[in-house]
Each structure stands twice: as structure tokens, then as C-alpha cells.
Coordinates of C-alpha atoms in Angstrom, one line a residue:
M803 CA 14.7 25.3 22.8
R804 CA 18.7 25.6 23.6
E805 CA 21.0 26.8 20.8
Q806 CA 24.6 25.6 20.2
A807 CA 25.8 28.5 22.3
D808 CA 23.8 27.4 25.3
L809 CA 25.5 24.3 25.7
P810 CA 28.2 23.5 28.2
D811 CA 31.8 23.8 26.2
D812 CA 32.0 20.3 26.5
Y813 CA 28.8 19.6 24.3
Q814 CA 28.6 22.6 21.7
Y815 CA 29.9 19.8 19.2
L816 CA 26.4 18.3 19.4
L817 CA 24.7 21.1 17.6
S818 CA 27.3 22.1 15.4
E819 CA 27.4 22.0 11.6
D820 CA 29.6 19.2 11.4
A821 CA 26.9 17.3 13.4
M822 CA 23.5 18.1 12.3
G823 CA 23.3 21.4 13.2
E824 CA 20.5 23.1 15.2
L825 CA 17.6 21.3 14.1
N826 CA 14.7 21.7 16.4
L827 CA 14.7 18.2 17.5
L828 CA 18.0 18.3 18.6
C829 CA 17.6 22.1 20.0
V830 CA 14.9 20.7 22.3
M831 CA 16.9 17.5 23.4
A832 CA 19.7 19.8 24.3
N833 CA 17.9 21.0 27.8
N834 CA 19.3 17.6 28.6
P835 CA 23.0 17.3 27.1
D836 CA 23.9 14.0 28.3
V837 CA 20.8 12.3 27.2
L838 CA 21.1 14.2 23.6
Q839 CA 24.8 12.9 23.3
A840 CA 23.3 9.6 23.8
Y841 CA 20.6 9.7 21.3
M842 CA 23.1 10.7 18.7
R843 CA 25.4 8.2 19.4
Y844 CA 22.9 5.6 19.6
G845 CA 21.4 6.9 16.3
S846 CA 24.8 6.8 14.4
A847 CA 25.1 3.3 15.6
L848 CA 22.0 2.3 14.3
W849 CA 22.8 4.1 10.9
S850 CA 26.4 2.7 10.3
D851 CA 25.9 -0.9 12.1
A852 CA 22.1 -2.1 11.4
G853 CA 23.3 -4.1 8.4
L854 CA 21.5 -1.6 5.8
N855 CA 23.3 0.4 2.9
G856 CA 22.5 4.5 3.2
A857 CA 19.4 4.1 1.0
D858 CA 17.7 1.0 2.9
V859 CA 18.3 3.0 6.2
E860 CA 16.4 6.2 4.6
R861 CA 13.7 3.7 3.1
V862 CA 13.3 2.4 6.6
I863 CA 13.0 5.7 8.1
L864 CA 10.9 6.9 5.7
A865 CA 8.1 3.9 6.1
V866 CA 8.5 4.5 9.6
A867 CA 7.4 8.2 9.1
R868 CA 4.5 7.8 6.9
E869 CA 2.9 4.6 9.1
L870 CA 3.0 7.1 12.0
D871 CA 2.3 10.3 9.7
A872 CA 5.4 11.6 11.3
E873 CA 5.6 14.8 9.3
Y874 CA 9.2 15.6 11.0
E875 CA 10.8 12.7 10.1
W876 CA 9.3 12.7 6.5
H877 CA 10.5 16.2 6.2
Q878 CA 13.7 15.8 7.4
H879 CA 14.3 12.6 5.8
Y880 CA 12.9 12.7 2.3
P881 CA 16.4 15.0 1.1
I882 CA 18.6 12.5 2.4
A883 CA 16.9 9.5 1.2
R884 CA 17.1 11.4 -2.5
S885 CA 20.7 11.9 -1.7
E886 CA 20.9 8.4 -0.9
G887 CA 19.9 7.3 -4.2
V888 CA 16.2 6.5 -3.4
P889 CA 14.4 7.3 -6.5
P890 CA 11.5 9.8 -6.2
G891 CA 9.2 6.5 -7.8
E892 CA 10.3 4.6 -4.6
I893 CA 9.1 7.5 -2.1
R894 CA 6.2 7.9 -3.7
A895 CA 5.0 4.1 -3.3
L896 CA 6.4 4.4 0.7
A897 CA 4.1 7.6 0.9
D898 CA 1.0 6.0 -0.8
G899 CA 1.3 2.5 0.2
T900 CA 1.7 0.7 -2.8
T901 CA 4.3 -1.8 -3.9
D902 CA 4.7 -1.7 -7.7
A903 CA 7.6 0.5 -7.8
L904 CA 9.2 -1.2 -5.0
S905 CA 11.2 -4.7 -5.2
E906 CA 10.4 -7.5 -3.2
R907 CA 13.4 -6.9 -1.0
V908 CA 12.2 -3.3 -0.3
V909 CA 8.5 -4.4 0.3
A910 CA 9.8 -7.2 3.0
L911 CA 12.2 -4.6 4.4
T912 CA 9.7 -1.6 4.8
T913 CA 6.6 -3.7 5.8
Y914 CA 8.6 -5.3 8.3
A915 CA 9.5 -1.6 10.0
R916 CA 6.1 -0.5 9.6
A917 CA 4.8 -3.5 11.5
V918 CA 7.0 -3.1 14.0
V919 CA 6.2 0.5 14.7
A920 CA 2.7 -0.6 14.4
D921 CA 3.0 -3.2 16.9
D922 CA 1.6 -6.0 14.5
V923 CA 4.8 -8.3 13.4
D924 CA 3.1 -11.7 12.5
D925 CA 4.5 -14.8 11.3
A926 CA 4.0 -13.8 7.7
V927 CA 5.7 -10.3 8.2
F928 CA 8.4 -11.6 10.0
A929 CA 9.5 -14.7 7.3
A930 CA 8.9 -12.1 4.6
A931 CA 11.8 -9.7 6.2
R932 CA 13.8 -13.0 6.6
E933 CA 14.2 -14.0 3.3
F934 CA 16.4 -11.1 2.5
L935 CA 17.5 -10.4 5.8
D936 CA 19.9 -12.2 8.2
D937 CA 19.4 -12.2 12.2
A938 CA 22.0 -9.2 12.7
T939 CA 19.9 -7.1 10.1
V940 CA 16.7 -8.0 11.4
V941 CA 17.8 -6.7 15.0
G942 CA 19.2 -3.7 13.3
V943 CA 16.0 -3.0 11.3
T944 CA 13.9 -3.4 14.7
L945 CA 16.0 -1.1 16.5
L946 CA 16.4 1.5 13.8
A947 CA 12.2 1.4 13.1
T948 CA 12.1 1.7 17.2
H949 CA 14.3 4.4 17.2
Y950 CA 12.4 6.5 15.0
L951 CA 9.1 5.4 16.8
A952 CA 10.5 7.1 20.0
T953 CA 12.0 10.0 18.0
Q954 CA 8.0 10.8 16.7
R955 CA 6.9 10.2 20.2
F956 CA 9.5 13.1 21.6
L957 CA 8.6 15.2 18.7
S958 CA 4.7 14.8 19.0
A959 CA 5.0 15.3 23.3
L960 CA 7.0 18.2 23.3
S961 CA 4.9 19.9 19.9
V962 CA 8.6 20.5 18.1
P963 CA 8.1 22.1 14.9
I964 CA 9.5 21.6 11.2
E965 CA 12.2 23.9 10.9
D966 CA 10.7 26.2 8.2
E967 CA 7.3 25.6 9.5
S968 CA 6.1 24.3 6.0
F969 CA 5.9 20.4 5.7
I970 CA 7.3 19.5 2.1
G971 CA 4.5 17.2 1.9
W972 CA 3.9 13.2 1.3
T973 CA 5.1 13.7 -2.2
P974 CA 6.8 16.6 -2.7

């Protein structure tokens, strides 16, 4: 892992508090500052241009994290989801796979995201998503889901630990 001070001057901003700080994920990626910069730009583009509001972006990320049992991503995005207005009941539903607390739109959105990362998008799942999402947003959701699939594979391959070493749990 590298710290902000270890990076060349032109890249130190990537690990600044104004960005996302020295998260373990980013500190490991900082071993290749060019790739870290590209990863952060790509993620930012997906968050802002996927066609979703902040709450839906976080719903997708949490659905992907739960589908992959990605503790690091769940741990990071649970508080962000809460700050974006995702109610605790919805987060519990995403954690345990129930749909009672979710609207039809959120069920279609998160089911599609889970299917994308499970490589199991069938006609019914796609059609349900298309009831609520236009073509541009389907592309955005697909790329957002696969971005977090790739992030989880990176975290797993390099055994990147959660910052405080204590997972908040699937239902904090």
C-alpha cells in the first residue's frame, strides 16, 4: 500500500481528503498511479452519468456487494447509501434478498444488477429492468455493476482489508 505522500506530486490529489482519502482500496491501487487515476475517473463518470440518482447508484452498489458477498464494498457503501436517503428497511431487504420493502422499480433495478454480476441476465430480468429504465440507463447500470464486480475481484485478489478491520455486518 502507498500513502498520499508516496505518490508523485501530480498524483497526490488522488488520495487527498478532497477526493476519497487514503482508503485501503485506493492505497493498493496507488502502486500504479496512472491506473488509480483512470479507475477514479471511470467510477466518477459512472456515479454521475449512469442515469441514476445517488440513492439508486447506492442501491445498485449494495445489491452487487451482497450478490458477491463483498464485505469491503458493503462496509464502504452502507453509510453512503444512508446519506443518499436509502431507508434502513430497503438496505435490510437488499442484505437478505427480500423484496417486500422495495418498490417494483427498485426490485427490477437491483435484480438486474445482481444478474449482471452473476452472469445470469435472462429475457425476463432484462424486460423487467426495461420497464423502468431507458437504453442509456440500462447501459449505465450494466457498467456500474461490472465496475463493482471488477472492484471486488481486485479487493479479493490482493486481500485488501477493510480499513478498521471490523465489518459492520450485513444488517448493521
